[in-house]
GROMACS .gro file of C-alpha atoms in nm:
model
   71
    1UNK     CA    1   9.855   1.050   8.980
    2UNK     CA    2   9.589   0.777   9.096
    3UNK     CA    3   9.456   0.427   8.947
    4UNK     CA    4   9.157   0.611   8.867
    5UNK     CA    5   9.327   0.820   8.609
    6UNK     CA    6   9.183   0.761   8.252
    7UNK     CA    7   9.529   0.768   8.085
    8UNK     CA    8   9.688   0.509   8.319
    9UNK     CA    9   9.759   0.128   8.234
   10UNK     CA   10   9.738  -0.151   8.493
   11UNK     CA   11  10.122  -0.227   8.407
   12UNK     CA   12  10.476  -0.148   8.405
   13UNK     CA   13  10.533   0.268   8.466
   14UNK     CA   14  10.843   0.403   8.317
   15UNK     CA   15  10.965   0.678   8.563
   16UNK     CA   16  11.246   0.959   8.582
   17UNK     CA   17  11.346   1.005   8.961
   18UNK     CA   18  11.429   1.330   9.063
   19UNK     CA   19  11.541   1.536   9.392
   20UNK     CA   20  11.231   1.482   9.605
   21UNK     CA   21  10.993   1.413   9.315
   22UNK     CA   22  10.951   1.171   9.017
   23UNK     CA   23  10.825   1.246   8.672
   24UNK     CA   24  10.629   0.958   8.497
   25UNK     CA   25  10.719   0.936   8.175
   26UNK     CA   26  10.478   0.628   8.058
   27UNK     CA   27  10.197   0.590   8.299
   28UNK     CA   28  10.164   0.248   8.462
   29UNK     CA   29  10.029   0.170   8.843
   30UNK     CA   30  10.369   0.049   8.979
   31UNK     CA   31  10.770  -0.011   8.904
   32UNK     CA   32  11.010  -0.293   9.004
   33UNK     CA   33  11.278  -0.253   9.264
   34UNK     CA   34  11.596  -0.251   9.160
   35UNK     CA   35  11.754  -0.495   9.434
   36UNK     CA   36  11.431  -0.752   9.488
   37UNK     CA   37  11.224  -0.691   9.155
   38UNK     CA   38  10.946  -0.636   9.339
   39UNK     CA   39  10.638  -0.434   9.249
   40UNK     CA   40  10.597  -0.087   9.400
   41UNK     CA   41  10.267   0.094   9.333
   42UNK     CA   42  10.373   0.424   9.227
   43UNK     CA   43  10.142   0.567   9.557
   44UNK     CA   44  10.329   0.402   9.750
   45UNK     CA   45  10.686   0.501   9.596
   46UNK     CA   46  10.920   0.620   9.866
   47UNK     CA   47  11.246   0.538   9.827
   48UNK     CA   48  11.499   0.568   9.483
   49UNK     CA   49  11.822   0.677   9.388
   50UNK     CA   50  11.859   0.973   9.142
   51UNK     CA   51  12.229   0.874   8.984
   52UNK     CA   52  12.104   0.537   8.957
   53UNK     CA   53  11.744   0.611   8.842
   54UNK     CA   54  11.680   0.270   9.034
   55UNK     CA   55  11.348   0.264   9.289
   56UNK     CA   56  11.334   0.042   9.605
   57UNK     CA   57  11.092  -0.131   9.778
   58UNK     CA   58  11.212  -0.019  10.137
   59UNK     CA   59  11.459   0.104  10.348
   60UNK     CA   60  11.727  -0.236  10.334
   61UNK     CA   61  11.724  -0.266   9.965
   62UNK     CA   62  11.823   0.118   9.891
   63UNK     CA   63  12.100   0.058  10.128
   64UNK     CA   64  12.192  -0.287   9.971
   65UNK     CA   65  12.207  -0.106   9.665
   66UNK     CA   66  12.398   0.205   9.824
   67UNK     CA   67  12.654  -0.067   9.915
   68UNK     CA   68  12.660  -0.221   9.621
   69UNK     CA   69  12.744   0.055   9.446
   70UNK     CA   70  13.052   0.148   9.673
   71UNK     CA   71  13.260  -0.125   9.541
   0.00000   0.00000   0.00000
């Protein structure tokens, strides 16, 4: 999927995170982190959490919210 799809919004995408992969489920050019709420363009989606279904914008938020979820 790219911006210069037809079918995709400039907004919100509603995404199911998988093993490895992600299935887009309403097409949109980003999602929010779970830990800072930023924007993540879906290109540049690399990190998430499966059981969570949470996506982070690097490295130190998935593990703040790896952390967070030990407790």
């Amino acid at each position: 999927m790219n911006i210069f799809d037809r079918n995709i919004s400039p907004g919100e995408a509603k995404v199911k995170f998988l093993d490895g992969d992600c299935v887009v489920l309403k097409p949109g050019t980003f999602v929010r982190c779970a830990v800072t709420g930023q924007p993540i363009e879906i290109d540049e989606l690399k990190y998430w959490s499966v059981d969570t279904q949470e996506a982070y914008v690097d490295v130190q938020a998935a593990f703040k919210a790896y952390t967070r979820d030990q407790k």
